[in-house]
């Protein structure tokens, strides 16, 4: 990418990705009573003891830090589900399992703040690490197949994976584009020269034949 | 490059202002060129933030539970961050591409009035700076801060031009779209030659 004078880092920093992930909803079980909250990003509550309710993760983590609730891990974070996903990832060489878009960030947040709320947390953690590794490996092999013919790629990638490869993929697609563009331009210039001539040739065609 | 599935899902569920602001922020961050300024969205967001800040003040005055106050405050902080980062990203893009944006009609129309003022001021500042530091010392034909791309055939200018003309080449390099669109001008071939100079 010697042609780029501006080194373009990832569009989003890791902190910004986490920020995006924090808006995802998660279930909590509060242990106290709070009046309904009408925030800019939505209305939540009322919070009553022992009644599960859905809130954004940032809210859940804030309450958890103050010891005001317990967090219920999402369905996909069970040992059985994750083992299934890992098997499927290992079996298919080119397609990605459908995982929540922010699975990395969400699992990170929960490990950091709600470790005691996750059953078999060490198992879950190692499973997610393995899934991450397998997917990255697949991404690496898939990227080698990028060529000038690639227009779009549709994959079940998660936010963090997309963000990591974004600068590389956009840069290489651009470079491909620039390298093939002169050919396209030369062809179209030839066409432009050709067009006025075909217009002239029209009425004369019978004579030429 | 984002998963298409998530975007469709987002349009199906409610599109609150918070969601719209988040989406505009993501788009602005990921797109290499500047996008249309969402003036009504920005206006509404500012009003909402102001309203919330007043609400928080009332809550504090009424001795509301500090937990609740802090939750409201966190929400305000998050929205403020989105708004500020949105505006900041746009300003960064304007700084990078200011000459190109000013020259291109529909790009210029994507700026808000204040952004246009900012762009004009930055251009004036940069022009003065370049003139004072370099351009006034060059021979007469090369003194324009905008036109060096037309005279780029002269190879003996290469070493000097590559150094500070990076700024003017950048908009064309980073936007391959514009290379195609400007096919009609014969400045296209000049731009392409400029690109080759970058490798020197």
Short mmCIF file of C-alpha atoms in Angstrom, two decimals:
data_model
loop_
_atom_site.label_atom_id
_atom_site.label_comp_id
_atom_site.label_asym_id
_atom_site.label_seq_id
_atom_site.Cartn_x
_atom_site.Cartn_y
_atom_site.Cartn_z
CA UNK A 1 0.00 0.00 0.00
CA UNK A 2 2.82 2.34 -0.85
CA UNK A 3 0.43 4.62 -2.66
CA UNK A 4 -1.41 5.67 0.46
CA UNK A 5 0.08 8.74 2.00
CA UNK A 6 -2.29 8.59 4.98
CA UNK A 7 -1.90 5.47 7.06
CA UNK A 8 -5.49 4.49 7.75
CA UNK A 9 -5.86 2.65 10.98
CA UNK A 10 -9.00 0.77 11.90
CA UNK A 11 -12.06 2.94 11.69
CA UNK A 12 -13.04 2.05 15.25
CA UNK A 13 -10.85 1.64 18.27
CA UNK A 14 -11.43 -1.29 20.59
CA UNK A 15 -13.01 1.04 23.13
CA UNK A 16 -15.45 2.32 20.54
CA UNK A 17 -16.41 -1.23 19.61
CA UNK A 18 -17.11 -1.94 23.24
CA UNK A 19 -19.18 1.22 23.36
CA UNK A 20 -21.29 -0.08 20.50
CA UNK A 21 -21.64 -3.48 22.14
CA UNK A 22 -22.77 -1.91 25.39
CA UNK A 23 -26.06 -0.95 23.81
CA UNK A 24 -27.05 -4.57 23.33
CA UNK A 25 -29.80 -5.79 25.62
CA UNK A 26 -29.24 -8.28 28.39
CA UNK A 27 -31.35 -9.68 31.18
CA UNK A 28 -30.75 -8.75 34.80
CA UNK A 29 -32.40 -9.61 38.10
CA UNK A 30 -32.37 -6.55 40.30
CA UNK A 31 -32.35 -6.85 44.05
CA UNK A 32 -33.94 -3.54 44.85
CA UNK A 33 -36.70 -1.29 43.68
CA UNK A 34 -36.07 1.52 41.16
CA UNK A 35 -38.60 3.76 39.46
CA UNK A 36 -38.88 3.47 35.70
CA UNK A 37 -36.10 5.29 33.86
CA UNK A 38 -36.84 7.27 30.72
CA UNK A 39 -33.44 7.81 29.18
CA UNK A 40 -32.43 9.23 25.81
CA UNK A 41 -31.81 5.74 24.52
CA UNK A 42 -35.08 4.30 25.73
CA UNK A 43 -37.37 3.60 28.64
CA UNK A 44 -36.52 0.91 31.17
CA UNK A 45 -37.98 -0.40 34.34
CA UNK A 46 -39.67 -0.41 36.70
CA UNK A 47 -37.13 -2.47 38.58
CA UNK A 48 -38.48 -4.77 41.23
CA UNK A 49 -36.61 -7.28 43.33
CA UNK A 50 -36.37 -10.76 41.81
CA UNK A 51 -38.21 -9.76 38.64
CA UNK A 52 -35.97 -10.20 35.56
CA UNK A 53 -35.92 -7.32 33.12
CA UNK A 54 -34.09 -6.33 29.94
CA UNK A 55 -31.62 -3.48 29.97
CA UNK A 56 -28.63 -2.35 27.89
CA UNK A 57 -25.34 -3.87 28.98
CA UNK A 58 -23.86 -0.58 30.15
CA UNK A 59 -26.76 -0.18 32.54
CA UNK A 60 -26.45 -3.78 33.68
CA UNK A 61 -22.74 -3.40 34.37
CA UNK A 62 -23.29 -0.14 36.24
CA UNK A 63 -25.89 -1.78 38.48
CA UNK A 64 -23.77 -4.88 38.93
CA UNK A 65 -20.76 -2.85 40.00
CA UNK A 66 -22.83 -1.34 42.77
CA UNK A 67 -24.10 -4.73 43.74
CA UNK A 68 -27.67 -3.95 42.84
CA UNK A 69 -28.40 -6.84 40.52
CA UNK A 70 -27.26 -10.13 39.09
CA UNK A 71 -26.75 -10.57 35.37
CA UNK A 72 -28.18 -13.53 33.56
CA UNK A 73 -25.80 -14.63 30.80
CA UNK A 74 -27.38 -14.76 27.33
CA UNK A 75 -28.56 -18.08 25.89
CA UNK A 76 -25.71 -18.45 23.45
CA UNK A 77 -23.19 -18.36 26.26
CA UNK A 78 -23.91 -21.83 27.63
CA UNK A 79 -21.34 -24.59 27.48
CA UNK A 80 -23.54 -26.77 25.26
CA UNK A 81 -24.31 -24.09 22.73
CA UNK A 82 -20.70 -22.96 22.51
CA UNK A 83 -19.45 -26.52 22.09
CA UNK A 84 -21.89 -26.95 19.22
CA UNK A 85 -20.66 -23.73 17.62
CA UNK A 86 -17.05 -24.76 18.01
CA UNK A 87 -17.70 -28.12 16.37
CA UNK A 88 -19.50 -26.45 13.48
CA UNK A 89 -16.69 -23.92 13.02
CA UNK A 90 -14.11 -26.67 12.91
CA UNK A 91 -16.11 -28.72 10.43
CA UNK A 92 -16.84 -26.08 7.81
CA UNK A 93 -13.78 -24.71 6.08
CA UNK A 94 -15.16 -21.54 4.63
CA UNK A 95 -18.40 -20.52 6.26
CA UNK A 96 -18.83 -18.90 9.64
CA UNK A 97 -21.34 -19.82 12.27
CA UNK A 98 -24.02 -17.32 13.10
CA UNK A 99 -22.87 -15.76 16.32
CA UNK A 100 -24.11 -12.57 17.94
CA UNK A 101 -22.52 -9.63 16.23
CA UNK A 102 -20.76 -8.45 19.36
CA UNK A 103 -20.04 -11.81 20.91
CA UNK A 104 -16.43 -10.97 21.71
CA UNK A 105 -17.21 -7.68 23.39
CA UNK A 106 -20.20 -9.01 25.28
CA UNK A 107 -18.34 -12.01 26.61
CA UNK A 108 -15.43 -9.79 27.59
CA UNK A 109 -17.68 -7.41 29.49
CA UNK A 110 -19.39 -10.25 31.29
CA UNK A 111 -16.14 -11.95 32.23
CA UNK A 112 -14.80 -8.73 33.64
CA UNK A 113 -17.80 -7.69 35.65
CA UNK A 114 -20.13 -10.62 36.17
CA UNK A 115 -17.87 -13.61 36.54
CA UNK A 116 -19.86 -15.08 39.39
CA UNK A 117 -23.06 -15.00 37.37
CA UNK A 118 -21.79 -17.33 34.65
CA UNK A 119 -21.97 -21.05 35.32
CA UNK A 120 -18.69 -22.86 34.47
CA UNK A 121 -17.07 -19.60 33.58
CA UNK A 122 -13.63 -21.05 32.81
CA UNK A 123 -15.05 -23.58 30.38
CA UNK A 124 -17.11 -20.91 28.66
CA UNK A 125 -14.13 -18.61 28.45
CA UNK A 126 -11.85 -21.21 26.88
CA UNK A 127 -14.56 -22.23 24.42
CA UNK A 128 -14.98 -18.67 23.26
CA UNK A 129 -11.22 -18.27 22.88
CA UNK A 130 -11.11 -21.40 20.75
CA UNK A 131 -14.00 -20.23 18.59
CA UNK A 132 -12.25 -16.92 18.10
CA UNK A 133 -9.03 -18.64 17.03
CA UNK A 134 -10.73 -20.94 14.55
CA UNK A 135 -12.62 -18.06 12.98
CA UNK A 136 -9.52 -15.93 12.65
CA UNK A 137 -7.70 -18.73 11.00
CA UNK A 138 -10.55 -19.09 8.52
CA UNK A 139 -10.47 -15.37 7.87
CA UNK A 140 -6.76 -15.58 7.11
CA UNK A 141 -7.16 -18.35 4.57
CA UNK A 142 -10.20 -16.65 3.07
CA UNK A 143 -8.34 -13.38 2.59
CA UNK A 144 -5.75 -15.07 0.42
CA UNK A 145 -8.49 -15.61 -2.13
CA UNK A 146 -9.12 -11.88 -2.58
CA UNK A 147 -8.67 -10.93 -6.20
CA UNK A 148 -9.52 -8.11 -8.56
CA UNK A 149 -12.83 -9.81 -9.30
CA UNK A 150 -14.08 -9.47 -5.74
CA UNK A 151 -16.89 -6.96 -5.44
CA UNK A 152 -18.48 -7.87 -2.16
CA UNK A 153 -18.18 -10.46 0.56
CA UNK A 154 -21.06 -11.64 2.67
CA UNK A 155 -19.99 -13.48 5.77
CA UNK A 156 -21.20 -13.98 9.31
CA UNK A 157 -18.33 -12.05 10.78
CA UNK A 158 -18.60 -10.38 14.15
CA UNK A 159 -17.97 -6.71 14.82
CA UNK A 160 -14.48 -7.17 16.20
CA UNK A 161 -13.36 -9.44 13.37
CA UNK A 162 -14.69 -7.03 10.77
CA UNK A 163 -12.94 -4.15 12.45
CA UNK A 164 -9.60 -5.92 12.53
CA UNK A 165 -9.58 -6.77 8.85
CA UNK A 166 -11.31 -3.63 7.65
CA UNK A 167 -8.21 -1.52 6.87
CA UNK A 168 -6.50 -4.40 5.15
CA UNK A 169 -9.47 -5.39 3.04
CA UNK A 170 -10.46 -1.88 1.98
CA UNK A 171 -6.85 -1.02 1.23
CA UNK A 172 -6.25 -4.10 -0.87
CA UNK A 173 -9.55 -3.76 -2.74
CA UNK A 174 -8.66 -0.16 -3.51
CA UNK A 175 -5.24 -1.18 -4.74
CA UNK A 176 -6.81 -3.83 -6.95
CA UNK A 177 -9.21 -1.20 -8.24
CA UNK A 178 -6.42 1.24 -9.01
CA UNK A 179 -4.36 -1.40 -10.73
CA UNK A 180 -7.20 -2.53 -12.95
CA UNK A 181 -8.58 0.94 -13.58
CA UNK A 182 -6.04 2.00 -16.23
CA UNK A 183 -7.16 -0.96 -18.34
CA UNK A 184 -10.79 0.02 -17.97
CA UNK A 185 -9.97 3.64 -18.78
CA UNK A 186 -7.99 2.72 -21.84
CA UNK A 187 -10.85 0.61 -23.12
CA UNK A 188 -13.38 3.37 -22.58
CA UNK A 189 -11.11 5.92 -24.24
CA UNK A 190 -10.86 3.65 -27.23
CA UNK A 191 -14.64 3.46 -27.26
CA UNK A 192 -14.92 7.22 -27.21
CA UNK A 193 -12.74 7.42 -30.27
CA UNK A 194 -14.73 4.71 -31.92
CA UNK A 195 -18.14 6.27 -31.39
CA UNK A 196 -17.91 9.29 -33.71
CA UNK A 197 -16.59 6.99 -36.40
CA UNK A 198 -19.46 4.54 -36.18
CA UNK A 199 -21.87 7.43 -36.50
CA UNK A 200 -20.22 8.37 -39.77
CA UNK A 201 -20.11 4.85 -41.00
CA UNK A 202 -23.85 4.42 -40.67
CA UNK A 203 -25.17 5.97 -43.85
CA UNK A 204 -22.18 4.73 -45.80
CA UNK A 205 -22.63 1.13 -44.89
CA UNK A 206 -24.43 0.04 -48.04
CA UNK A 207 -21.77 1.57 -50.25
CA UNK A 208 -18.94 -0.09 -48.32
CA UNK A 209 -20.52 -3.49 -48.54
CA UNK B 1 -18.08 -4.09 5.28
CA UNK B 2 -20.56 -4.40 8.14
CA UNK B 3 -22.84 -7.39 8.21
CA UNK B 4 -25.86 -6.61 6.09
CA UNK B 5 -28.14 -8.62 8.36
CA UNK B 6 -27.67 -6.30 11.32
CA UNK B 7 -28.47 -3.22 9.26
CA UNK B 8 -31.74 -4.68 8.04
CA UNK B 9 -32.69 -5.69 11.53
CA UNK B 10 -31.97 -2.18 12.74
CA UNK B 11 -34.31 -0.66 10.20
CA UNK B 12 -37.07 -3.05 11.14
CA UNK B 13 -37.08 -2.27 14.85
CA UNK B 14 -37.76 1.23 16.10
CA UNK B 15 -35.51 3.91 14.73
CA UNK B 16 -35.24 6.19 17.68
CA UNK B 17 -33.08 9.24 17.49
CA UNK B 18 -30.50 7.44 19.56
CA UNK B 19 -30.36 4.66 16.97
CA UNK B 20 -30.20 7.14 14.11
CA UNK B 21 -27.39 9.02 15.78
CA UNK B 22 -25.49 5.80 16.37
CA UNK B 23 -25.94 4.76 12.78
CA UNK B 24 -24.85 8.16 11.45
CA UNK B 25 -21.80 7.98 13.67
CA UNK B 26 -20.87 4.53 12.43
CA UNK B 27 -21.35 5.54 8.83
CA UNK B 28 -19.28 8.66 9.22
CA UNK B 29 -16.49 6.77 10.94
CA UNK B 30 -16.31 4.03 8.35
CA UNK B 31 -16.75 6.05 5.15
CA UNK B 32 -13.63 7.52 3.54
CA UNK B 33 -15.44 10.60 2.23
CA UNK B 34 -17.62 13.02 4.09
CA UNK B 35 -21.33 12.19 4.15
CA UNK B 36 -24.44 14.36 4.23
CA UNK B 37 -24.73 16.37 7.43
CA UNK B 38 -27.72 15.21 9.46
CA UNK B 39 -28.77 18.65 10.60
CA UNK B 40 -32.24 17.83 11.98
CA UNK B 41 -30.93 14.77 13.79
CA UNK B 42 -28.11 16.78 15.35
CA UNK B 43 -30.54 19.50 16.35
CA UNK B 44 -32.94 17.05 17.98
CA UNK B 45 -30.12 15.28 19.78
CA UNK B 46 -28.84 18.53 21.21
CA UNK B 47 -32.30 19.42 22.45
CA UNK B 48 -32.76 16.01 24.04
CA UNK B 49 -29.40 16.21 25.78
CA UNK B 50 -30.25 19.64 27.10
CA UNK B 51 -33.61 18.43 28.36
CA UNK B 52 -31.98 15.50 30.12
CA UNK B 53 -29.38 17.71 31.73
CA UNK B 54 -32.13 19.90 33.14
CA UNK B 55 -33.92 16.79 34.39
CA UNK B 56 -30.77 15.66 36.16
CA UNK B 57 -30.42 19.04 37.82
CA UNK B 58 -33.98 18.78 39.08
CA UNK B 59 -33.39 15.28 40.38
CA UNK B 60 -30.31 16.39 42.26
CA UNK B 61 -32.19 19.36 43.70
CA UNK B 62 -34.95 17.02 44.89
CA UNK B 63 -32.48 14.73 46.63
CA UNK B 64 -33.19 11.86 44.34
CA UNK B 65 -31.42 8.57 44.92
CA UNK B 66 -27.81 9.07 43.70
CA UNK B 67 -27.92 5.77 41.86
CA UNK B 68 -30.74 6.95 39.63
CA UNK B 69 -28.98 10.25 39.06
CA UNK B 70 -25.80 8.51 38.04
CA UNK B 71 -27.68 6.29 35.61
CA UNK B 72 -29.28 9.28 33.93
CA UNK B 73 -25.90 10.97 33.85
CA UNK B 74 -24.29 7.95 32.19
CA UNK B 75 -26.91 7.97 29.50
CA UNK B 76 -26.31 11.67 28.86
CA UNK B 77 -22.56 11.07 28.69
CA UNK B 78 -22.97 8.28 26.16
CA UNK B 79 -25.18 10.36 23.89
CA UNK B 80 -22.87 13.34 24.20
CA UNK B 81 -19.95 11.16 23.20
CA UNK B 82 -21.75 9.98 20.08
CA UNK B 83 -22.64 13.48 19.04
CA UNK B 84 -19.22 14.93 19.69
CA UNK B 85 -17.41 12.09 17.99
CA UNK B 86 -19.70 12.44 14.98
CA UNK B 87 -18.87 16.12 14.65
CA UNK B 88 -15.18 15.51 15.35
CA UNK B 89 -14.87 12.83 12.67
CA UNK B 90 -16.45 15.16 10.13
CA UNK B 91 -14.07 17.96 11.03
CA UNK B 92 -11.11 15.62 10.61
CA UNK B 93 -12.31 14.68 7.15
CA UNK B 94 -12.81 18.33 6.25
CA UNK B 95 -9.28 19.12 7.35
CA UNK B 96 -7.91 16.30 5.26
CA UNK B 97 -9.79 17.05 2.08
CA UNK B 98 -10.58 20.73 2.32
CA UNK B 99 -9.45 21.77 -1.14
CA UNK B 100 -11.22 18.89 -2.80
CA UNK B 101 -14.42 19.49 -0.86
CA UNK B 102 -14.46 23.14 -1.73
CA UNK B 103 -14.01 22.38 -5.41
CA UNK B 104 -16.69 19.72 -5.61
CA UNK B 105 -20.26 21.01 -5.60
CA UNK B 106 -22.09 18.13 -4.03
CA UNK B 107 -19.42 17.53 -1.39
CA UNK B 108 -19.59 21.17 -0.37
CA UNK B 109 -23.36 20.86 -0.07
CA UNK B 110 -22.94 18.05 2.45
CA UNK B 111 -21.39 20.39 5.01
CA UNK B 112 -23.34 22.31 7.61
CA UNK B 113 -23.07 26.08 7.59
CA UNK B 114 -20.63 26.12 10.47
CA UNK B 115 -18.55 23.42 8.82
CA UNK B 116 -18.39 25.47 5.66
CA UNK B 117 -17.18 28.43 7.67
CA UNK B 118 -14.56 26.22 9.28
CA UNK B 119 -13.45 24.89 5.91
CA UNK B 120 -13.11 28.34 4.41
CA UNK B 121 -11.08 29.51 7.37
CA UNK B 122 -8.80 26.47 7.26
CA UNK B 123 -8.22 26.90 3.56
CA UNK B 124 -7.34 30.55 4.02
CA UNK B 125 -4.96 29.70 6.85
CA UNK B 126 -3.28 26.92 4.94
CA UNK B 127 -2.97 29.02 1.82
CA UNK B 128 -1.31 31.82 3.75
CA UNK B 129 1.01 29.40 5.46
CA UNK B 130 2.09 27.75 2.21
CA UNK B 131 2.55 31.03 0.45
CA UNK B 132 4.67 32.45 3.19
CA UNK B 133 6.80 29.42 3.71
CA UNK B 134 7.36 28.03 0.24
CA UNK B 135 5.41 29.40 -2.65
CA UNK B 136 6.66 32.95 -2.62
CA UNK B 137 10.17 31.65 -3.02
CA UNK B 138 9.41 29.64 -6.14
CA UNK B 139 9.65 30.99 -9.71
CA UNK B 140 6.55 32.77 -10.94
CA UNK B 141 4.78 29.99 -12.80
CA UNK B 142 4.57 27.71 -9.79
CA UNK B 143 3.18 30.03 -7.22
CA UNK B 144 -0.42 28.88 -7.15
CA UNK B 145 -1.21 26.57 -4.26
CA UNK B 146 -3.88 24.79 -6.28
CA UNK B 147 -2.57 24.30 -9.75
CA UNK B 148 0.54 22.25 -9.56
CA UNK B 149 -1.26 19.17 -10.78
CA UNK B 150 -1.66 20.69 -14.24
CA UNK B 151 2.01 21.38 -14.68
CA UNK B 152 2.98 18.04 -13.32
CA UNK B 153 4.56 16.83 -16.52
CA UNK B 154 7.83 18.48 -15.64
CA UNK B 155 9.92 15.84 -14.05
CA UNK B 156 12.41 18.25 -12.57
CA UNK B 157 9.71 19.49 -10.20
CA UNK B 158 9.08 16.00 -8.89
CA UNK B 159 11.28 16.10 -5.83
CA UNK B 160 9.91 19.41 -4.61
CA UNK B 161 6.29 18.75 -5.48
CA UNK B 162 5.95 15.34 -3.94
CA UNK B 163 6.80 16.77 -0.56
CA UNK B 164 3.94 19.19 -0.02
CA UNK B 165 1.70 18.29 -2.86
CA UNK B 166 0.81 15.12 -0.99
CA UNK B 167 -2.07 17.12 0.40
CA UNK B 168 -3.56 17.77 -2.98
CA UNK B 169 -2.92 14.34 -4.36
CA UNK B 170 -4.48 12.64 -1.37
CA UNK B 171 -8.11 13.41 -2.18
CA UNK B 172 -7.74 11.84 -5.58
CA UNK B 173 -5.81 8.84 -4.37
CA UNK B 174 -8.11 7.93 -1.54
CA UNK B 175 -11.24 8.29 -3.67
CA UNK B 176 -10.85 6.04 -6.65
CA UNK B 177 -14.47 6.84 -7.49
CA UNK B 178 -13.48 10.36 -8.42
CA UNK B 179 -10.85 9.06 -10.76
CA UNK B 180 -13.56 7.47 -12.86
CA UNK B 181 -16.00 10.36 -12.59
CA UNK B 182 -13.44 12.88 -13.75
CA UNK B 183 -12.70 10.94 -16.87
CA UNK B 184 -13.97 13.84 -18.98
CA UNK B 185 -11.34 16.27 -17.79
CA UNK B 186 -7.95 15.71 -19.18
CA UNK B 187 -6.69 16.34 -15.67
CA UNK B 188 -7.41 12.67 -15.16
CA UNK B 189 -4.19 11.55 -16.79
CA UNK B 190 -2.31 14.12 -14.76
CA UNK B 191 -3.69 12.75 -11.56
CA UNK B 192 -2.64 9.30 -12.58
CA UNK B 193 0.83 10.49 -13.27
CA UNK B 194 0.89 12.17 -9.91
CA UNK B 195 0.10 8.81 -8.39
CA UNK B 196 3.19 7.39 -9.98
CA UNK B 197 5.26 10.09 -8.42
CA UNK B 198 4.26 8.95 -5.03
CA UNK B 199 6.40 5.90 -5.61
CA UNK B 200 9.52 7.92 -6.37
#
